Short mmCIF file of C-alpha atoms in Angstrom, two decimals:
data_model
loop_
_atom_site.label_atom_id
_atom_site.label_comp_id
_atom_site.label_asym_id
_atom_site.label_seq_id
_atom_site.Cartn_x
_atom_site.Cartn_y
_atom_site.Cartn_z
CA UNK A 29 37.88 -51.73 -37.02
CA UNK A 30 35.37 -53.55 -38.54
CA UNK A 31 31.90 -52.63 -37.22
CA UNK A 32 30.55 -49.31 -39.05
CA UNK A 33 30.47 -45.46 -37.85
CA UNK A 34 27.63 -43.18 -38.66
CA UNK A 35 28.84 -39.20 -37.82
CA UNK A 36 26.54 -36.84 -38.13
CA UNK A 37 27.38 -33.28 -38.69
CA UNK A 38 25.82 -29.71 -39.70
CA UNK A 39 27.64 -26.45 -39.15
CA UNK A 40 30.43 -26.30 -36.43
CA UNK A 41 33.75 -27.08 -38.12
CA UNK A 42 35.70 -26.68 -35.05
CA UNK A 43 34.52 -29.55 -32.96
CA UNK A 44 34.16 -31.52 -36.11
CA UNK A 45 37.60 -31.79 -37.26
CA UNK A 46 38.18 -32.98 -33.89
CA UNK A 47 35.50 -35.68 -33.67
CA UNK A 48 36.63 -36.40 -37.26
CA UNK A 49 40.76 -37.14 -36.01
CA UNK A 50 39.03 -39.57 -33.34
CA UNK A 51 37.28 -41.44 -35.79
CA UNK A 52 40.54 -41.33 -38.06
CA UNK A 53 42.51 -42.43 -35.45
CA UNK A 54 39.72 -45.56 -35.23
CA UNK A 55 40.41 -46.66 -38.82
CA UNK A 56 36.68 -47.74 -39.46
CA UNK A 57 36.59 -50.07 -42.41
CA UNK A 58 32.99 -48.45 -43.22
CA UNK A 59 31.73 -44.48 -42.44
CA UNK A 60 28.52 -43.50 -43.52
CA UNK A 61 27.97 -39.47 -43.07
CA UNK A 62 25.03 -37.80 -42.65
CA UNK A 63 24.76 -33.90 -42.94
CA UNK A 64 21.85 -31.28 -42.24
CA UNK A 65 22.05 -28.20 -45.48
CA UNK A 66 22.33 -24.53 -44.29
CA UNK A 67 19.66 -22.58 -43.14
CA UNK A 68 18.49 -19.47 -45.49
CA UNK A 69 17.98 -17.18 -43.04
CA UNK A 70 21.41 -17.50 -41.50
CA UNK A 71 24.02 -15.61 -42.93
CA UNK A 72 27.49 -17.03 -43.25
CA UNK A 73 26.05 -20.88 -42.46
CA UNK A 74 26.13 -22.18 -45.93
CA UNK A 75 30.03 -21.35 -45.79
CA UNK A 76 30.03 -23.21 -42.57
CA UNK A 77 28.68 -26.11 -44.18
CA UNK A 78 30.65 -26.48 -46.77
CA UNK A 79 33.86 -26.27 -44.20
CA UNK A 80 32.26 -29.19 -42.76
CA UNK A 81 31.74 -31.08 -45.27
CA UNK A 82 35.43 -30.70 -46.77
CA UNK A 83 36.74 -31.96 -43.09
CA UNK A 84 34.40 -35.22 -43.44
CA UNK A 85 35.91 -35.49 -46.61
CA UNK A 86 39.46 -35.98 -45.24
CA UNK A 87 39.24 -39.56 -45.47
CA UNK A 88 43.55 -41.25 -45.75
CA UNK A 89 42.72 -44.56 -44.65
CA UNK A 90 41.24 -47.85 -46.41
CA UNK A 91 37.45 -47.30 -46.18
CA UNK A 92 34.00 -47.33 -47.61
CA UNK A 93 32.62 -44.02 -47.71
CA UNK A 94 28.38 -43.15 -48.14
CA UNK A 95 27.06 -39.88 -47.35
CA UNK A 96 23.53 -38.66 -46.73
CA UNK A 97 23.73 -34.85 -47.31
CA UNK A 98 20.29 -32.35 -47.19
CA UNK A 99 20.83 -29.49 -49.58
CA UNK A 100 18.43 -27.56 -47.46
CA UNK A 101 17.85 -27.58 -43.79
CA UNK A 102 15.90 -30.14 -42.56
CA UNK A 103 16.27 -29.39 -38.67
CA UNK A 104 17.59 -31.07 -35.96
CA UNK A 105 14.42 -34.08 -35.07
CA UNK A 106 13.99 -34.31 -39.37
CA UNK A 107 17.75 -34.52 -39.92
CA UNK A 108 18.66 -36.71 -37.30
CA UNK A 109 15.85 -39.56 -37.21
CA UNK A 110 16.16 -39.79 -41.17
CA UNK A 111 20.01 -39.79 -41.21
CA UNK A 112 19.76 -42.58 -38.95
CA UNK A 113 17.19 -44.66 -40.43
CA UNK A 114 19.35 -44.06 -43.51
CA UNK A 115 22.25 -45.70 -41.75
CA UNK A 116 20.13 -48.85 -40.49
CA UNK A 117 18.96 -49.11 -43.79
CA UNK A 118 22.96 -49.58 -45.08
CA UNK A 119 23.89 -51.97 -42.22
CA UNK A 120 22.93 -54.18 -39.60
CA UNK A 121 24.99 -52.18 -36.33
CA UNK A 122 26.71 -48.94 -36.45
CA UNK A 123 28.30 -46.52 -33.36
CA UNK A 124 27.17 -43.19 -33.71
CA UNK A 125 28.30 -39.92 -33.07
CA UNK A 126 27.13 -36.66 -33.76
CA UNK A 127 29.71 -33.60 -34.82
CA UNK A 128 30.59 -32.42 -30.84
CA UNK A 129 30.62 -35.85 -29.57
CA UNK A 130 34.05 -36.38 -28.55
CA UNK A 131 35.02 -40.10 -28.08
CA UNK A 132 37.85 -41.59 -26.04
CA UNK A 133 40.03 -44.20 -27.85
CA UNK A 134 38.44 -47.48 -26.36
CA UNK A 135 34.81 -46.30 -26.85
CA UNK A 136 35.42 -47.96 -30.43
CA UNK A 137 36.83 -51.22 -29.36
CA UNK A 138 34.25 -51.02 -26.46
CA UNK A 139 31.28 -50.59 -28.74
CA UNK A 140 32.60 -53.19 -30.94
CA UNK A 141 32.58 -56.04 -28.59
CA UNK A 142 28.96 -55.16 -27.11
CA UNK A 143 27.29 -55.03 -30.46
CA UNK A 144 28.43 -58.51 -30.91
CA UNK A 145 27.84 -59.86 -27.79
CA UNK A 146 24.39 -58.63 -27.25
CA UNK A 147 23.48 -58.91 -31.55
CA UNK A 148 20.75 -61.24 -30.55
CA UNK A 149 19.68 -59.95 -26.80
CA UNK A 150 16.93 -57.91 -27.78
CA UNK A 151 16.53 -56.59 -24.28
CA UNK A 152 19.31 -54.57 -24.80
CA UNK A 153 18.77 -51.97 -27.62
CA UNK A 154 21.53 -49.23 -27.33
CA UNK A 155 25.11 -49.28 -26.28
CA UNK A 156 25.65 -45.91 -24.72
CA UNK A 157 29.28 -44.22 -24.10
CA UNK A 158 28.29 -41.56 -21.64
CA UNK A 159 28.38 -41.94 -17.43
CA UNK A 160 27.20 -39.08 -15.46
CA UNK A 161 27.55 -40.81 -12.06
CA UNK A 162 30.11 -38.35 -11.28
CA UNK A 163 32.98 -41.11 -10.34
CA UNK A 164 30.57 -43.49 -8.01
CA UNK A 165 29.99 -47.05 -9.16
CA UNK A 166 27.98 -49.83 -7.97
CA UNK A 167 30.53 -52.60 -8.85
CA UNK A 168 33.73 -53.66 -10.87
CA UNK A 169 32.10 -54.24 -13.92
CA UNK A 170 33.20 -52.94 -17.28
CA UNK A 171 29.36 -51.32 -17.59
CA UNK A 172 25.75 -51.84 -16.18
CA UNK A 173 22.29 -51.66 -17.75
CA UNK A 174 19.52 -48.98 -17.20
CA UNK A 175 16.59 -47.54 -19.02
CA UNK A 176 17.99 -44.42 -19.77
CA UNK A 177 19.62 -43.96 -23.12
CA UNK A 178 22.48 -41.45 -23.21
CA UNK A 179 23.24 -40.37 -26.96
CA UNK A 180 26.32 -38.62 -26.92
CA UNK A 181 27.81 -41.74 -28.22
CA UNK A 182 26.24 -44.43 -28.84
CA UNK A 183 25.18 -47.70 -30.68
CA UNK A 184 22.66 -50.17 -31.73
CA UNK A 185 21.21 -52.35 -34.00
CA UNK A 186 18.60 -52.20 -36.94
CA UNK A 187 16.87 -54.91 -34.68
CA UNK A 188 16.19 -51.55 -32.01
CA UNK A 189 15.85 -49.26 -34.04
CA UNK A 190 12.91 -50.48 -36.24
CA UNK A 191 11.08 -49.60 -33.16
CA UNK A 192 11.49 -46.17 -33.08
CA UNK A 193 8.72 -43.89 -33.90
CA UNK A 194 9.52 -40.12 -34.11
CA UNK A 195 5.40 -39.31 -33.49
CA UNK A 196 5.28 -41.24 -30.39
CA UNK A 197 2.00 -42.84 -31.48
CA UNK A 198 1.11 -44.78 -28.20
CA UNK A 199 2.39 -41.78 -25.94
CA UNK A 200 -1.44 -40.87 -25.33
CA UNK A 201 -2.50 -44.05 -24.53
CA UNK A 202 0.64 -44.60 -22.47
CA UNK A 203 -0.32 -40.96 -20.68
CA UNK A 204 -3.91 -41.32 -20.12
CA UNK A 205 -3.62 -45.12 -19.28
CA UNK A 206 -1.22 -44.10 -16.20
CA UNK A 207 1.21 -46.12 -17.26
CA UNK A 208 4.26 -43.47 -16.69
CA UNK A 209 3.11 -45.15 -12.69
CA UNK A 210 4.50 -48.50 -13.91
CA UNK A 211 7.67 -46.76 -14.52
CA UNK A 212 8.50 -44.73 -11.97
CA UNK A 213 7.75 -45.17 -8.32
CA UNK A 214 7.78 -41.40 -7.81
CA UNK A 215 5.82 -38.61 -8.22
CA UNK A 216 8.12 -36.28 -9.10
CA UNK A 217 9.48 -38.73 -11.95
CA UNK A 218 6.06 -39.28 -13.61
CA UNK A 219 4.98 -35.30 -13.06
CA UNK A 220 8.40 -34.93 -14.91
CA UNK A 221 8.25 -36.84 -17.74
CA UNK A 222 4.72 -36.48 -18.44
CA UNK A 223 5.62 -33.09 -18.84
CA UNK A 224 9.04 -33.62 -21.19
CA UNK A 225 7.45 -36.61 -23.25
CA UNK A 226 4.00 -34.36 -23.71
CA UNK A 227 6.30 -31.69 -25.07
CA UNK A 228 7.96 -33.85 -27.37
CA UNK A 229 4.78 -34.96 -28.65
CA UNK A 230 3.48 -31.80 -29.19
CA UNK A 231 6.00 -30.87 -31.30
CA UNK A 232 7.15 -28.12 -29.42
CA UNK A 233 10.83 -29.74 -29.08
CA UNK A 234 13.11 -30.09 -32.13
CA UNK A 235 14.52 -33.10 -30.90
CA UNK A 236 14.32 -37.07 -31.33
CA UNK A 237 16.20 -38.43 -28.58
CA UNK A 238 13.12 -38.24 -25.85
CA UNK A 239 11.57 -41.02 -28.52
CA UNK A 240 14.31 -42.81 -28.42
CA UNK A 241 14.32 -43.24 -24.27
CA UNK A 242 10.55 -43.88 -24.75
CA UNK A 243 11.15 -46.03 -27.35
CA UNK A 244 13.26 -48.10 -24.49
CA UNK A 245 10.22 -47.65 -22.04
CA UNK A 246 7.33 -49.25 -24.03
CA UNK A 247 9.79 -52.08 -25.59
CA UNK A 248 10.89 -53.31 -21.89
CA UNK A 249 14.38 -52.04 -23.33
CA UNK A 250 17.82 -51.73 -21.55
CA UNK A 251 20.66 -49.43 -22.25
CA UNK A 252 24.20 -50.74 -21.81
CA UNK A 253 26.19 -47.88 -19.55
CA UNK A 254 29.68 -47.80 -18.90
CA UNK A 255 31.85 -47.48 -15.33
CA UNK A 256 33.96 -44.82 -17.11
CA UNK A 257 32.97 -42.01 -19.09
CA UNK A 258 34.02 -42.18 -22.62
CA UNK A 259 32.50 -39.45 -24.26
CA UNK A 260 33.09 -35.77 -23.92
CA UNK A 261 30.93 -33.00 -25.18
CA UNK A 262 32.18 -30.56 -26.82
CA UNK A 263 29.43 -28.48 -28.31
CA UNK A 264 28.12 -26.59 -25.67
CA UNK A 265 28.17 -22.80 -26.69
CA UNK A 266 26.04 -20.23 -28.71
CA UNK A 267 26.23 -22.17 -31.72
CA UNK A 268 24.38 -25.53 -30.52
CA UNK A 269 21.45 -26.47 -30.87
CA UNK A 270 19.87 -27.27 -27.66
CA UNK A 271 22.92 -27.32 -25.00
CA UNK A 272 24.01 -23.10 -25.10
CA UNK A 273 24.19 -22.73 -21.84
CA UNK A 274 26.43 -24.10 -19.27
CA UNK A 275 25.98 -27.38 -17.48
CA UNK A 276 28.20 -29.04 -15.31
CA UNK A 277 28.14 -32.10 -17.84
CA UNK A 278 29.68 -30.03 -20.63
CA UNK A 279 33.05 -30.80 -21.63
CA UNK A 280 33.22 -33.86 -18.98
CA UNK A 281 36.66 -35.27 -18.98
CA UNK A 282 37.45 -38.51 -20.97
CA UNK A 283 38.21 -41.82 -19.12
CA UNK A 284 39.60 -45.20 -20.66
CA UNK A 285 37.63 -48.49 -20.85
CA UNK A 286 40.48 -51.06 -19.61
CA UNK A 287 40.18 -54.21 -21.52
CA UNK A 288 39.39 -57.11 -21.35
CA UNK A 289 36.43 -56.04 -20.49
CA UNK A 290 34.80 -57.12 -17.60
CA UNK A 291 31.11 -58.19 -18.23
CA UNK A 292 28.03 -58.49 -15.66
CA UNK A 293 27.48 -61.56 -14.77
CA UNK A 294 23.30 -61.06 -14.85
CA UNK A 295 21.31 -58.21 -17.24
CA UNK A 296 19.32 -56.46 -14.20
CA UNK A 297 18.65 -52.78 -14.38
CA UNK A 298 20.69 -50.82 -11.60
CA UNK A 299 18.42 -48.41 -10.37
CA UNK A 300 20.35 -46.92 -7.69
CA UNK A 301 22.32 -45.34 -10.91
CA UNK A 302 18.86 -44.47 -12.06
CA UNK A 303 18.35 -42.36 -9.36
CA UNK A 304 21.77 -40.70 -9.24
CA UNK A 305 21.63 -39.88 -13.39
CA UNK A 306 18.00 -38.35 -12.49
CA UNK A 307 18.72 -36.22 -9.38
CA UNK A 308 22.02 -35.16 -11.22
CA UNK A 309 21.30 -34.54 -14.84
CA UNK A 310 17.73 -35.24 -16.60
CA UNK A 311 15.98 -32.92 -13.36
CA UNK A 312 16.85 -29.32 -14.13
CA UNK A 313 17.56 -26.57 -11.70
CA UNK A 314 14.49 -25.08 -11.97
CA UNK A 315 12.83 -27.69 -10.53
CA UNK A 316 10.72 -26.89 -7.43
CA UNK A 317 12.80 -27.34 -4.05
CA UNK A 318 10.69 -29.39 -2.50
CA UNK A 319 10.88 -31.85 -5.18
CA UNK A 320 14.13 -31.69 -5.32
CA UNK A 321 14.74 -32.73 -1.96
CA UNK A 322 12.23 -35.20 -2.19
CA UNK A 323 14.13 -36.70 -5.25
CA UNK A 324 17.53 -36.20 -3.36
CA UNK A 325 16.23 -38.20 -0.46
CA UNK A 326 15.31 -41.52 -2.63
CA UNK A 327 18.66 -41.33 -4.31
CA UNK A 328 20.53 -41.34 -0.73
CA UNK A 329 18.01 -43.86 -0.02
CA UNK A 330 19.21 -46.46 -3.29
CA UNK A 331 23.00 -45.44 -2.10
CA UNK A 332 22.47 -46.55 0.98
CA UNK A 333 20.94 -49.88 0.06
CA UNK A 334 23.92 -50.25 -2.43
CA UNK A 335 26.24 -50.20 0.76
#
């Protein structure tokens, strides 16, 4: 396989060495690693780094090797938008995963073929590998576009990513300008996300991958999402970052990409799966009933144009 693979890892041997056999199994002719250092005030994690980093060293096949590694922690939002920029900075297009980011087989190959095809479409700034539409599809294409990017496997190009900003600069004027209205038709949406994004922006998330959907958002941007879920993760448990409790998109089972794949014949954003990925996974439980319902409702509504 030609096109390069950025893995990013930390602390959790376990699910790395089994990331790490998926991207062996790939062959990638170029793998550029990028790794967060141990925490001081966590006993036993510098050990658990260095573990890591001797699995991501296991390298048998014909390849060119660059790492990134922090000798001290860095956190997740530091670690993870500089190990990327890092990587766009070494090449052009790269498929990402992070260290519990379990890929099937054809998410490679898949990947591959969309980074070429859409190289100079700059509507379309991430190639994602994740579906959370539970089974139900819209039509027999190989994938659809929305403007939601899902990052448990995923690429893009330099071209996208020079647009990212990790502050979120024009999120006030974006907030204050009601703009979130433009977006989303519904209440509940903009009450939602002015409430996640405003967090993010605060600082009081240690995460980048909110800035990377708004990123999408103020750059008219499209995510590429497939029929079948490719990507499984894996890292749900005391020791992750953000995901330790249960959700039923942990550990979702891996599906194949038949190929050749079967393209769209038109780049319009499906919002009927727009509305099924919000009721079912950005909206949390906790979320008022009434809104709920409310949100429910408009999905049913998309589904039943769709039919």
């Amino acid at each position: 396989m030609n096109t390069p693979v950025a893995m990013l890892v930390f602390n959790r041997p376990e699910p790395t060495q089994r990331v790490f056999n998926a991207i062996r199994a790939a062959r990638p002719a170029r793998l550029l690693i990028v790794a967060d250092g141990p925490r001081d005030n966590r006993p036993g994690e510098a050990d658990r780094c260095r573990a890591v980093r001797e699995i991501v060293a296991q390298v048998d096949w014909q390849c060119d090797v660059q790492h990134n590694f922090a000798e001290q922690n860095m956190g997740c939002k530091r670690r993870v938008v500089s190990g990327i920029s890092w990587v766009f900075e070494q090449v052009e297009r790269a498929i990402i995963l992070e260290d519990d980011c379990l890929p099937h087989p054809s998410f490679f190959s898949y990947c591959e073929e969309l980074l070429e095809r859409y190289k100079d479409d700059t509507r379309v700034m991430t190639i994602c590998g994740d579906n959370f539409l539970s089974g139900q599809r819209r039509s027999s294409d190989s994938y659809f576009f929305m403007r939601y990017a899902h990052i448990w496997g995923w690429a893009s190009w330099r071209r996208a990513w020079k647009f990212y900003d990790p502050d979120m600069k024009v999120w006030p004027q974006v907030r204050d300008g009601g703009w979130l209205k433009d977006i989303f038709r519904e209440p509940v949406l903009v009450d939602y996300w002015r409430r996640m994004m405003q967090h993010t922006f605060d600082g009081n998330i240690d995460t980048w991958d909110y800035q990377w959907i708004f990123t999408l958002w103020v750059n008219s941007g499209l995510a590429v999402i497939p029929n079948n879920n490719m990507i499984s993760n894996i890292g749900f448990g005391p020791d992750a970052a953000h995901t330790r409790g249960y959700v039923p998109y942990a550990e979702k089972p891996l599906q194949e990409t038949p190929f050749p794949l079967k393209h769209p014949s038109f780049v319009i954003r499906d919002s009927w799966a727009e509305k099924v990925t919000e009721q079912g996974f950005y909206l949390p439980p906790r979320l008022p009933e009434r809104l709920r319902r409310k949100l429910v409702r408009v999905a049913r509504s998309f589904r039943g144009a769709k039919n």
